[in-house]
Coordinates of N, CA and C and ligand atoms in Angstrom, one line a residue:
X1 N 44.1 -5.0 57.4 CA 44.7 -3.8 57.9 C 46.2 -3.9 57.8
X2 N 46.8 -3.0 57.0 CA 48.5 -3.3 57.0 C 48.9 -2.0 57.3
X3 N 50.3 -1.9 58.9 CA 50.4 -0.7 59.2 C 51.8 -1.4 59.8
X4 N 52.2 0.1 60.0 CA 54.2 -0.2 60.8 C 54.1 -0.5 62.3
X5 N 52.6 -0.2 62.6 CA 52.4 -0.1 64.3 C 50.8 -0.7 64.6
X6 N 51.0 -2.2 64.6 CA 49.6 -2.8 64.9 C 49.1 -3.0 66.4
X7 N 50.0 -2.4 67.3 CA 49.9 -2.6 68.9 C 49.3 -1.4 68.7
X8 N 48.9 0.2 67.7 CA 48.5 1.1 68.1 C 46.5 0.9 68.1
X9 N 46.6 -0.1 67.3 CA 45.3 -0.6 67.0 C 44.6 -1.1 68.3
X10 N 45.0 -2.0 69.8 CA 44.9 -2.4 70.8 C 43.7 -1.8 71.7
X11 N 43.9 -0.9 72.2 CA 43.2 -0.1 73.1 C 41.7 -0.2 72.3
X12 N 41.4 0.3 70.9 CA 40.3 1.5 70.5 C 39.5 -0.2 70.4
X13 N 40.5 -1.2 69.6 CA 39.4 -2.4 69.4 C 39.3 -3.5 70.2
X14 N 39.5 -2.9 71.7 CA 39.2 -3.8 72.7 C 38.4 -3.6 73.6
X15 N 37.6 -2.2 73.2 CA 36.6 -1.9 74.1 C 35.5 -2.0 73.7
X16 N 34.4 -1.9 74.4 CA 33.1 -1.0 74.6 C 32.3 -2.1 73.1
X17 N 31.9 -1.0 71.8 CA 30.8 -1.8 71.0 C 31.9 -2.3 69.7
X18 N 33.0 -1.9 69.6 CA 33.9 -2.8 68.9 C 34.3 -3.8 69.3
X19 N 35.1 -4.2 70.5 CA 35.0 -5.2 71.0 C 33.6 -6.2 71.0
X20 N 32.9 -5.6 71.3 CA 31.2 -6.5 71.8 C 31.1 -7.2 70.0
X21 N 31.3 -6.3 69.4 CA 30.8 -6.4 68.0 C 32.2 -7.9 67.2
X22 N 33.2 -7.8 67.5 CA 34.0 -8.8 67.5 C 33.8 -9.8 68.3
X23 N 33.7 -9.9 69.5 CA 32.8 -11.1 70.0 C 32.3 -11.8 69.5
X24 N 31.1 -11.4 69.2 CA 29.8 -11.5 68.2 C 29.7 -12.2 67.2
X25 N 31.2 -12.2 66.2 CA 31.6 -12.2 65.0 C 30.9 -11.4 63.9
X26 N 30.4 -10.4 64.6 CA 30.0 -8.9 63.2 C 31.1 -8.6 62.6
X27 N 32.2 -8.3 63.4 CA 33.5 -7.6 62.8 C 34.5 -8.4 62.9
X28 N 35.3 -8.6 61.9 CA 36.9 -9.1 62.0 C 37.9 -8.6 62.2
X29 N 38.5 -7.9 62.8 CA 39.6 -6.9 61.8 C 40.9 -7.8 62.2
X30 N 42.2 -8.0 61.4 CA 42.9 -8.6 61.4 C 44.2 -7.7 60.8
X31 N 45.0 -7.2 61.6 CA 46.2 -6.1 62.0 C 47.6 -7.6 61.5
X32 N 47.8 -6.8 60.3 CA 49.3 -6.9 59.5 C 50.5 -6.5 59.1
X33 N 51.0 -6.6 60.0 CA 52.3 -6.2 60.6 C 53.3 -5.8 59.0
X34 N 53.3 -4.5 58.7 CA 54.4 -4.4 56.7 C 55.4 -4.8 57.0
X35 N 56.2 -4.8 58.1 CA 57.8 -5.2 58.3 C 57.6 -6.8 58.0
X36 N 56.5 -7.6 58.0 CA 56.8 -9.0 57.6 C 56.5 -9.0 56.3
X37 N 56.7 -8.1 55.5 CA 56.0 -8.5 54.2 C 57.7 -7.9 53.3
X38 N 58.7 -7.5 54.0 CA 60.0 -6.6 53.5 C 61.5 -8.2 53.4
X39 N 61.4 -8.3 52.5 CA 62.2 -9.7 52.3 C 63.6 -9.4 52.3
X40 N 63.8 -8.2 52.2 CA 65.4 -8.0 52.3 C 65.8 -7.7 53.6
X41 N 67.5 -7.8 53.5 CA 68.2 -8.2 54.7 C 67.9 -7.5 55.9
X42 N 67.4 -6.1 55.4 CA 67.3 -5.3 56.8 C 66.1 -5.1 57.3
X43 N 65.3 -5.9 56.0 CA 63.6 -5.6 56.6 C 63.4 -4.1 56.1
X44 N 63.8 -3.4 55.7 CA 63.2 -2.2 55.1 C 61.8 -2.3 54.6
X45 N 61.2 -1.0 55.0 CA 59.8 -0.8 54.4 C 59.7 1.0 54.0
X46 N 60.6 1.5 54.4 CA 60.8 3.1 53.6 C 62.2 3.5 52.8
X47 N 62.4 4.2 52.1 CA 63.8 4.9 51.7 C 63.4 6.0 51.7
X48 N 64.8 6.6 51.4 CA 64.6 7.8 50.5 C 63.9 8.7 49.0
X49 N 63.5 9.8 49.0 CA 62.8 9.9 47.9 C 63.5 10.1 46.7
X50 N 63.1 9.7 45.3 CA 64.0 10.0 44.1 C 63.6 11.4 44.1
X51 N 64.9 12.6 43.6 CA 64.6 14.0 43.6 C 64.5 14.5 44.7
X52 N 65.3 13.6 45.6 CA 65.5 14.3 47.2 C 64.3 14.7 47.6
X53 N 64.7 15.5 49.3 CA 63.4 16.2 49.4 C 63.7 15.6 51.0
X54 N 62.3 15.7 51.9 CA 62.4 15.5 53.3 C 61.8 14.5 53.2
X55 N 62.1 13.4 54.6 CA 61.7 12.3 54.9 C 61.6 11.4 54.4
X56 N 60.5 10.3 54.3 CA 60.7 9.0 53.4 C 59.5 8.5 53.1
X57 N 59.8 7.4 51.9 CA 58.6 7.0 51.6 C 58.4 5.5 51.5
X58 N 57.3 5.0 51.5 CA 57.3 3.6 51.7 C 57.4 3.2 50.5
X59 N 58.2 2.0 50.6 CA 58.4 1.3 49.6 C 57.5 0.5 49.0
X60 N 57.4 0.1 47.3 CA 56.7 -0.1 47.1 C 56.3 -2.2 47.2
X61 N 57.3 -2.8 47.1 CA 57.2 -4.2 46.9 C 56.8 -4.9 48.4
X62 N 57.3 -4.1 49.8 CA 56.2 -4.9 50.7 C 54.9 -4.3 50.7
X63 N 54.3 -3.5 50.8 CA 53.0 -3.6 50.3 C 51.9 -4.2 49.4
X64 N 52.6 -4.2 47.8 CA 52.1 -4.6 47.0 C 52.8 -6.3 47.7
X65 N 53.4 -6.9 47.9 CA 53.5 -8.3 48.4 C 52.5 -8.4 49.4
X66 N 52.2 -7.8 50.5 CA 51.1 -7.7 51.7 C 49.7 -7.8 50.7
X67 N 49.7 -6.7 50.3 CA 48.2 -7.2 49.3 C 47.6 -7.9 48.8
X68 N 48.5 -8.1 47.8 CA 48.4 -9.4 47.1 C 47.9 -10.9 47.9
X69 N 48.6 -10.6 49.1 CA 49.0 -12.2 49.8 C 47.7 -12.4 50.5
X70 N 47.3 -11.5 51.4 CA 45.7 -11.5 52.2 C 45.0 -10.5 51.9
X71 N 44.8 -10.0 50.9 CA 43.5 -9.5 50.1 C 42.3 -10.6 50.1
X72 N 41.1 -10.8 50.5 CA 40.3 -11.7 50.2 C 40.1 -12.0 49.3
X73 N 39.6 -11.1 48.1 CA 39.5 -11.5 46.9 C 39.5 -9.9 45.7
X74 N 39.8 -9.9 44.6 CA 39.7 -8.9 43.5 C 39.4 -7.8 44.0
X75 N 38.0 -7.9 44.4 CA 36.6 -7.3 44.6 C 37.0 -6.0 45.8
X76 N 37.8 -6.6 46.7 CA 37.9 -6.2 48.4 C 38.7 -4.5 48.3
X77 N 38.0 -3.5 48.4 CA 38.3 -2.2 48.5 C 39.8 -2.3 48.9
X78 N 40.5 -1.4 48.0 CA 42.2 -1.2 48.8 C 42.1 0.6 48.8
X79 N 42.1 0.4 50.2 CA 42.0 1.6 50.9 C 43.1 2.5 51.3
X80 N 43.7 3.3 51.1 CA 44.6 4.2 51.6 C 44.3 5.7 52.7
X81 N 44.9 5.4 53.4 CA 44.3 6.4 54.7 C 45.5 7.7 54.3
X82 N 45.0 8.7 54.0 CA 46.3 9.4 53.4 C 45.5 11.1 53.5
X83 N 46.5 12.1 53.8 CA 45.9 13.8 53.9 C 45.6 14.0 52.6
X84 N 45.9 13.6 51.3 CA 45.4 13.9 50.2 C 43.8 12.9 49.5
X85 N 43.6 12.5 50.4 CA 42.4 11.0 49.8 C 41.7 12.6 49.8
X86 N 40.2 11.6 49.8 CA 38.8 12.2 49.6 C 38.2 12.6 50.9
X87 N 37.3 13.5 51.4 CA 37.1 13.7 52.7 C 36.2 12.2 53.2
X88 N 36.3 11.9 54.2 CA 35.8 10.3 54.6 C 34.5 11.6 55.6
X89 N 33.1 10.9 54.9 CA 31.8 11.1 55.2 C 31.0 10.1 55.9
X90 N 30.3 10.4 56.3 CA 28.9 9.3 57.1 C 28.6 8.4 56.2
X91 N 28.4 9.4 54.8 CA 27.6 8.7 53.5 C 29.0 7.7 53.0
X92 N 30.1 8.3 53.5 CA 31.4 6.9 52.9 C 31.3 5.8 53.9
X93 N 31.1 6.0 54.9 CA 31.1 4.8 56.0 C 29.7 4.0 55.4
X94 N 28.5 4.8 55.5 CA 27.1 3.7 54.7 C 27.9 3.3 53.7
X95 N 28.4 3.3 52.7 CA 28.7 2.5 51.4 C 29.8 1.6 51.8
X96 N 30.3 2.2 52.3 CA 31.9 1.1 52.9 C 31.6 -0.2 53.5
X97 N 30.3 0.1 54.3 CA 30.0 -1.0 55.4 C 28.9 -2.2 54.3
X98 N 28.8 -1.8 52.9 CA 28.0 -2.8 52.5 C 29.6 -3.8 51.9
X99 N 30.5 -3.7 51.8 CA 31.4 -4.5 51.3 C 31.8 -5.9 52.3
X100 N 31.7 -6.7 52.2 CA 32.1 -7.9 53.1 C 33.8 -7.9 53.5
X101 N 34.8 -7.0 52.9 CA 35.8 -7.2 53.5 C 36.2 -5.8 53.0
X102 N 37.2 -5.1 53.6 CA 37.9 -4.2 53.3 C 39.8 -4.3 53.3
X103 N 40.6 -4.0 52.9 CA 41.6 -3.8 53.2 C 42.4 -2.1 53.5
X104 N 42.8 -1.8 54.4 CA 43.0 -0.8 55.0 C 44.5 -0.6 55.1
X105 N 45.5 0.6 54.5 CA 46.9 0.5 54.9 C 47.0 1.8 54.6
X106 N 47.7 2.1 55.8 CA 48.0 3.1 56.9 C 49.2 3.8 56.6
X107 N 49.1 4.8 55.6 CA 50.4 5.4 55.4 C 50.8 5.8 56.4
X108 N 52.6 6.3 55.9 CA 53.4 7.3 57.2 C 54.4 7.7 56.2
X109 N 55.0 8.2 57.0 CA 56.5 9.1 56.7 C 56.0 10.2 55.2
X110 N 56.5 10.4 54.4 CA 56.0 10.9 53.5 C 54.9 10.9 52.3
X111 N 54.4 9.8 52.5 CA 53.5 9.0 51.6 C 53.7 7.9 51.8
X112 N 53.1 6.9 50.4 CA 53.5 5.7 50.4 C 53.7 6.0 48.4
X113 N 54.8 5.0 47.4 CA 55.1 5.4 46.6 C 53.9 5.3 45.5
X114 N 54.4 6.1 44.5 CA 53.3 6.8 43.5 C 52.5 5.3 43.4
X115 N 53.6 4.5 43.0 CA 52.9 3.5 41.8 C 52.0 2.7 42.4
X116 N 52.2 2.1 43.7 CA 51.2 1.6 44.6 C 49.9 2.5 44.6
X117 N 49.9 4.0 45.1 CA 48.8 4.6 44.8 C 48.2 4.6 43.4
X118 N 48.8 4.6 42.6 CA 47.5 5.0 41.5 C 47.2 3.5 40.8
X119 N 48.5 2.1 41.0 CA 47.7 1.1 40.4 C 47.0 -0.4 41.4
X120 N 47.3 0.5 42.5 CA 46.9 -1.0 43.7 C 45.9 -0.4 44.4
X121 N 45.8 0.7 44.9 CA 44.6 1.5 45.5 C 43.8 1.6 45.5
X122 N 42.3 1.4 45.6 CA 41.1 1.7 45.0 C 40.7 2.7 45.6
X123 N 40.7 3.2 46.6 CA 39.8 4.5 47.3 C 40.9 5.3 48.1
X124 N 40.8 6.5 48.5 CA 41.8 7.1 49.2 C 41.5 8.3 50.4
X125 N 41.1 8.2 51.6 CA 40.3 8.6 52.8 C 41.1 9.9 53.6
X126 N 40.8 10.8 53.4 CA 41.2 11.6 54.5 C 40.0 12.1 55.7
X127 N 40.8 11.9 56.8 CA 39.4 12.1 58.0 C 39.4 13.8 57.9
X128 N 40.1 14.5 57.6 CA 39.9 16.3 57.9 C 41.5 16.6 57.8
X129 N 41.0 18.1 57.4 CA 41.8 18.7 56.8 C 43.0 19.4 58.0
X130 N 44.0 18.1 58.5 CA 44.8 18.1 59.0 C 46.0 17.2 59.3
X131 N 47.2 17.3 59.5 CA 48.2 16.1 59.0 C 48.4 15.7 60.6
X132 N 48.2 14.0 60.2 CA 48.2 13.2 61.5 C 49.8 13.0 61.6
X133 N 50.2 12.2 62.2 CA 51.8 11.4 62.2 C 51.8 10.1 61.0
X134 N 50.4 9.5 61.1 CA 50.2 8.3 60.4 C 48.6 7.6 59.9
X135 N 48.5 7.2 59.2 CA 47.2 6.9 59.2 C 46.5 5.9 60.2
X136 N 47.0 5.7 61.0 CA 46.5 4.6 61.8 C 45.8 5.4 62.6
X137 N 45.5 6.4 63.7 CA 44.3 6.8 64.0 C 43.3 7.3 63.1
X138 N 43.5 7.4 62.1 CA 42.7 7.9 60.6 C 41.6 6.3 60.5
X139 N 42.3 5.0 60.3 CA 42.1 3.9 60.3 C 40.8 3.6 61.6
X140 N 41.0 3.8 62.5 CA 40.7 3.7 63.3 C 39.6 3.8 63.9
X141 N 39.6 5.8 63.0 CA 38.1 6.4 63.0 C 37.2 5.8 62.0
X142 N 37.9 5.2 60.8 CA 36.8 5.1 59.9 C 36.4 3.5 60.0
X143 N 37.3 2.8 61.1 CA 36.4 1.4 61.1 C 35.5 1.5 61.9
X144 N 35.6 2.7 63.0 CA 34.7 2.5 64.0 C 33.5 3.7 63.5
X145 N 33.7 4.5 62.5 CA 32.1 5.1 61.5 C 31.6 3.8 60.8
X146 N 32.0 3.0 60.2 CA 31.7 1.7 59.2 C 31.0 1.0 59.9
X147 N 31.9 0.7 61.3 CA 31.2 -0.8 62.3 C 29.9 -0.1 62.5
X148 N 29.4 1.1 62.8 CA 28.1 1.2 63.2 C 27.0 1.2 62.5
X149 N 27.4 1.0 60.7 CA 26.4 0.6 59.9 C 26.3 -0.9 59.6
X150 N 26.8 -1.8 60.5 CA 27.1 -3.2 60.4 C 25.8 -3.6 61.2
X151 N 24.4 -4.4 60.4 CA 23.8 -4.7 61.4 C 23.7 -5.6 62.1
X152 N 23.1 -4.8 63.4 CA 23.3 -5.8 64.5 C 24.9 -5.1 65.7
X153 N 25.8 -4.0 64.9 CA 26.9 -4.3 65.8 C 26.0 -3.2 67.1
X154 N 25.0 -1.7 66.6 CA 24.7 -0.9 67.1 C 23.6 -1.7 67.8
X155 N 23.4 -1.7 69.2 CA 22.2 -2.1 70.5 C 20.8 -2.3 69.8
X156 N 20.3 -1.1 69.9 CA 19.1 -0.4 69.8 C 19.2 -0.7 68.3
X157 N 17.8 -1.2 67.9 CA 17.2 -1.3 66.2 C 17.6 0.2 65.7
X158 N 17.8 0.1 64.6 CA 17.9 2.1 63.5 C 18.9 3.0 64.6
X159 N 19.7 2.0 65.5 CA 20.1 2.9 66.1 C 21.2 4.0 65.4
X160 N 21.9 3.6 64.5 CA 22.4 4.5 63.5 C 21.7 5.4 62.7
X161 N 20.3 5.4 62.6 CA 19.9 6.2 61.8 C 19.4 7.5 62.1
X162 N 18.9 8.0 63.5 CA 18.4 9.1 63.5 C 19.5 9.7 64.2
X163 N 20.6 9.5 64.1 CA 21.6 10.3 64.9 C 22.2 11.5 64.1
X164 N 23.4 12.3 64.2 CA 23.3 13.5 63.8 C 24.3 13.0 62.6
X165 N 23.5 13.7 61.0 CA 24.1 13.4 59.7 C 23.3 12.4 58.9
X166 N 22.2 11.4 59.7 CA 21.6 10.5 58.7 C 20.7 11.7 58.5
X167 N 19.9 12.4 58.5 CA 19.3 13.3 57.9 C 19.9 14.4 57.5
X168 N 21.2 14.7 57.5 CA 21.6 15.9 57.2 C 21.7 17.1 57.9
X169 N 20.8 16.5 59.4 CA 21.1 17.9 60.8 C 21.6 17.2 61.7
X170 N 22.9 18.2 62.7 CA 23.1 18.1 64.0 C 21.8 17.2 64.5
X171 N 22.1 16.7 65.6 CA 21.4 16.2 66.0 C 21.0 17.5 67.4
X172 N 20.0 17.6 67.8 CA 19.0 18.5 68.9 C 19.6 18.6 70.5
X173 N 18.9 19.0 71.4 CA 19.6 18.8 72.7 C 18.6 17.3 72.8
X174 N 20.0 17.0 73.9 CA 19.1 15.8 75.0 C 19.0 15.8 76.2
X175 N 17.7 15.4 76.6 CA 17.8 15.4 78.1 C 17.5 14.2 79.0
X176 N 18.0 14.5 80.2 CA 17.7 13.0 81.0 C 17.2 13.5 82.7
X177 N 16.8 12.2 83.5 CA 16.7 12.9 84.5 C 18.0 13.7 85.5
X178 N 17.9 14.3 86.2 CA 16.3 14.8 86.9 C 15.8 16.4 86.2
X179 N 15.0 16.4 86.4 CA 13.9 17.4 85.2 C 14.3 19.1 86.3
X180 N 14.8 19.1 86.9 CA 15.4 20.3 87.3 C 17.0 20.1 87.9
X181 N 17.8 20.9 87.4 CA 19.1 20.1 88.1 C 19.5 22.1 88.3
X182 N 20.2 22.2 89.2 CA 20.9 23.6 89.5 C 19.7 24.7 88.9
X183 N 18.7 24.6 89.3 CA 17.6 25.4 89.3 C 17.2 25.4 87.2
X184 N 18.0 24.7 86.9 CA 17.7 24.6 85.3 C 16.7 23.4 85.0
X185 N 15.4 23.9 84.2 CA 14.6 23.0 84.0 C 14.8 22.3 82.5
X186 N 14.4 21.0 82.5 CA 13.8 20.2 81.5 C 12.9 20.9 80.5
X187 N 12.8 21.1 79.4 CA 12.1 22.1 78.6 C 10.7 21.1 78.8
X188 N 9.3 21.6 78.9 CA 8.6 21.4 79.1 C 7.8 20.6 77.7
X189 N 7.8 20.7 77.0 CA 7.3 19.8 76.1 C 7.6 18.2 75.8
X190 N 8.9 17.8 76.2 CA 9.9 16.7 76.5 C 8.8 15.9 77.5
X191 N 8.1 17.0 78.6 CA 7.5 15.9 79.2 C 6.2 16.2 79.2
X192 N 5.6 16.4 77.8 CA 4.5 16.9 77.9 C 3.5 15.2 77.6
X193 N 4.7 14.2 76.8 CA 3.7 13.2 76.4 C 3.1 13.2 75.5
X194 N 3.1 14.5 75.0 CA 2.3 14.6 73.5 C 3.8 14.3 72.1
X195 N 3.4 13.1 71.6 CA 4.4 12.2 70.8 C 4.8 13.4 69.5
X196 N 3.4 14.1 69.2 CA 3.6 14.8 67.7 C 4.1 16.2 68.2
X197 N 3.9 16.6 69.3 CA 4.7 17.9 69.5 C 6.0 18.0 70.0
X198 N 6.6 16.4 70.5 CA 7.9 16.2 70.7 C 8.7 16.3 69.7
X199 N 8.2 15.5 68.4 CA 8.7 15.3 67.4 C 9.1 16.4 66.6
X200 N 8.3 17.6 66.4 CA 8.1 18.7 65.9 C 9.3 19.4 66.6
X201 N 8.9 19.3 67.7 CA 10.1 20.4 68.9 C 11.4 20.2 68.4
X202 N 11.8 18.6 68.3 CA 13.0 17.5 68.2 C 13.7 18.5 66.5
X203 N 13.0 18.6 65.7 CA 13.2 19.0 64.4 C 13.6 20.2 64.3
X204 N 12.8 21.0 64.7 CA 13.1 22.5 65.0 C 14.1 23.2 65.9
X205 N 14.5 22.1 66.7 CA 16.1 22.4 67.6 C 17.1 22.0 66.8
X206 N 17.0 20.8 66.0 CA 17.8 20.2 65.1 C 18.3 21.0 64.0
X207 N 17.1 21.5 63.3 CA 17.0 22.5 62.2 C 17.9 23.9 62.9
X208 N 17.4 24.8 64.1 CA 18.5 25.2 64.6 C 19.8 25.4 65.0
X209 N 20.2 23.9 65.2 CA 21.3 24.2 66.1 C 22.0 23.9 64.2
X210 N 21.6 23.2 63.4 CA 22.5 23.0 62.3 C 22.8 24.3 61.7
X211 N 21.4 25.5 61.7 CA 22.3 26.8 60.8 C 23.1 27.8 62.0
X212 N 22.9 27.1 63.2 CA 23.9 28.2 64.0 C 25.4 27.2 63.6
X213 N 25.7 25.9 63.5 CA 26.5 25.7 63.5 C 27.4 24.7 62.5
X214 N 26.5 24.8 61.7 CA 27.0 24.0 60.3 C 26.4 24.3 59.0
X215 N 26.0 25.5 58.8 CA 24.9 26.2 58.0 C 25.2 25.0 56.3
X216 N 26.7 25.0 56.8 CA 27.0 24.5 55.1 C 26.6 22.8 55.1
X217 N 26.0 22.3 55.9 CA 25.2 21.2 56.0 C 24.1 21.2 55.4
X218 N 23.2 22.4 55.3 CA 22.0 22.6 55.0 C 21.9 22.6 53.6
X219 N 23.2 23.2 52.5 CA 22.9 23.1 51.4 C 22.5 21.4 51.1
X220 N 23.1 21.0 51.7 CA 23.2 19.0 51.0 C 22.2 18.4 51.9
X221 N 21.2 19.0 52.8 CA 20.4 18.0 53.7 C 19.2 17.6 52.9
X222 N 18.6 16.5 53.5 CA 17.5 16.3 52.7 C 16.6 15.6 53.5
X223 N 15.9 16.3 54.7 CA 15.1 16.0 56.0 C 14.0 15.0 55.6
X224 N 13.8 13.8 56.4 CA 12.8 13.0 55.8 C 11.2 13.9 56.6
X225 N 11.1 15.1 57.0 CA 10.0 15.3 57.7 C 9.3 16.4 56.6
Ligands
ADE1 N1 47.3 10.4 57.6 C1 47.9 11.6 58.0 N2 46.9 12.5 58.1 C2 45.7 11.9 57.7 C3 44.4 12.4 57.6 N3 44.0 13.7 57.9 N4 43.5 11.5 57.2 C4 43.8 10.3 56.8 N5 45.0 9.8 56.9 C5 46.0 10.6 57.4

């Protein structure tokens, strides 16, 4: 991971199943500071753009020197977290998570310069169609979609899999105890015990709640039932 702000990384990967999962040694992630990779006097890591214009862009020789230097090997995805990448999917996190190492770097200010994107880059991620300050919470979201196809980081066996998008629907309602709360009941089949008409129910909420609320899911789903 190479970014201008590696203390923003702190909080998200020291909790809960990222942390547990680092523990563990399932996950590594190892936060690299660009201002140590800028060899001139002032430590620069942006300028100004050629052809004027607003703000600034990252320069290109401490990154490509960052790269270069702790990339693991050839092979290791170089990632750009950027509002112009590709939209970052469930189905990008499954493929991402079979790679043994990734390299991740966190644009800001106006981009980062052409020539780094189109000859050092290999993939290019946008979380949704909106402009962050930086890619580092961009970063952030897509380690923690990836970590949960890492086996073993998620608890529960398949626990990644029947949640909402490995089949292509929302996921259904859920319920827990107590089976009447504020005069609202527990839907009755939930505790009926009958395994094949739970399952049935479970699909048919699922299938629902996806064309009330994501109809455009349905063209690409592909339900294993
Ligand atoms: N950097 C700024 N906005 C972003 C976005 N939507 N996705 C990924 N990186 C970004």
């Amino acid at each position: 991971m190479l970014t201008l702000f590696p203390s923003m990384f702190l909080g998200p990967l020291q909790e809960s199943i990222l942390k547990r999962a680092q523990e563990r040694g399932l996950l590594d992630i190892i936060l690299h500071q660009l201002r140590d990779y800028a060899f001139d006097r002032h430590q620069m890591t942006d300028d100004t753009p050629y052809g004027g214009g607003d703000g600034m862009v990252l320069k290109p020789e401490p990154i490509y020197r960052a790269v270069t230097t702790i990339r693991n090997t050839e092979s290791t995805p170089i990632i750009l977290l950027t509002p112009q990448g590709q939209a970052f999917k469930q189905e990008t996190a499954i493929e991402l998570a079979q790679y043994p190492s990734l390299f991740l770097i966190c644009g800001h200010y106006e981009g980062v310069d052409e020539r780094i994107r189109k000859h050092l880059v290999t993939h290019e991620y946008s979380i949704g169609d909106y402009v962050l300050t930086g890619g580092e919470l961009a970063a952030m979201v897509i380690i923690d979609a990836i970590a949960r196809f890492i086996p073993g980081v998620l608890g529960a066996q398949n626990g990644a899999r029947n949640d909402s998008y490995a089949s292509g629907l929302l996921e259904g309602p859920q319920y827990t105890r107590p089976a009447v709360f504020q005069g609202r009941e527990v839907p009755g089949v939930l505790r009926s015990g009958n395994h094949a008409a739970i399952e049935r129910w479970q699909y048919e909420q699922a299938l629902h709640r996806t064309q009330e609320r994501r109809p455009d899911l349905l063209e690409e789903a592909t339900p294993d039932h």
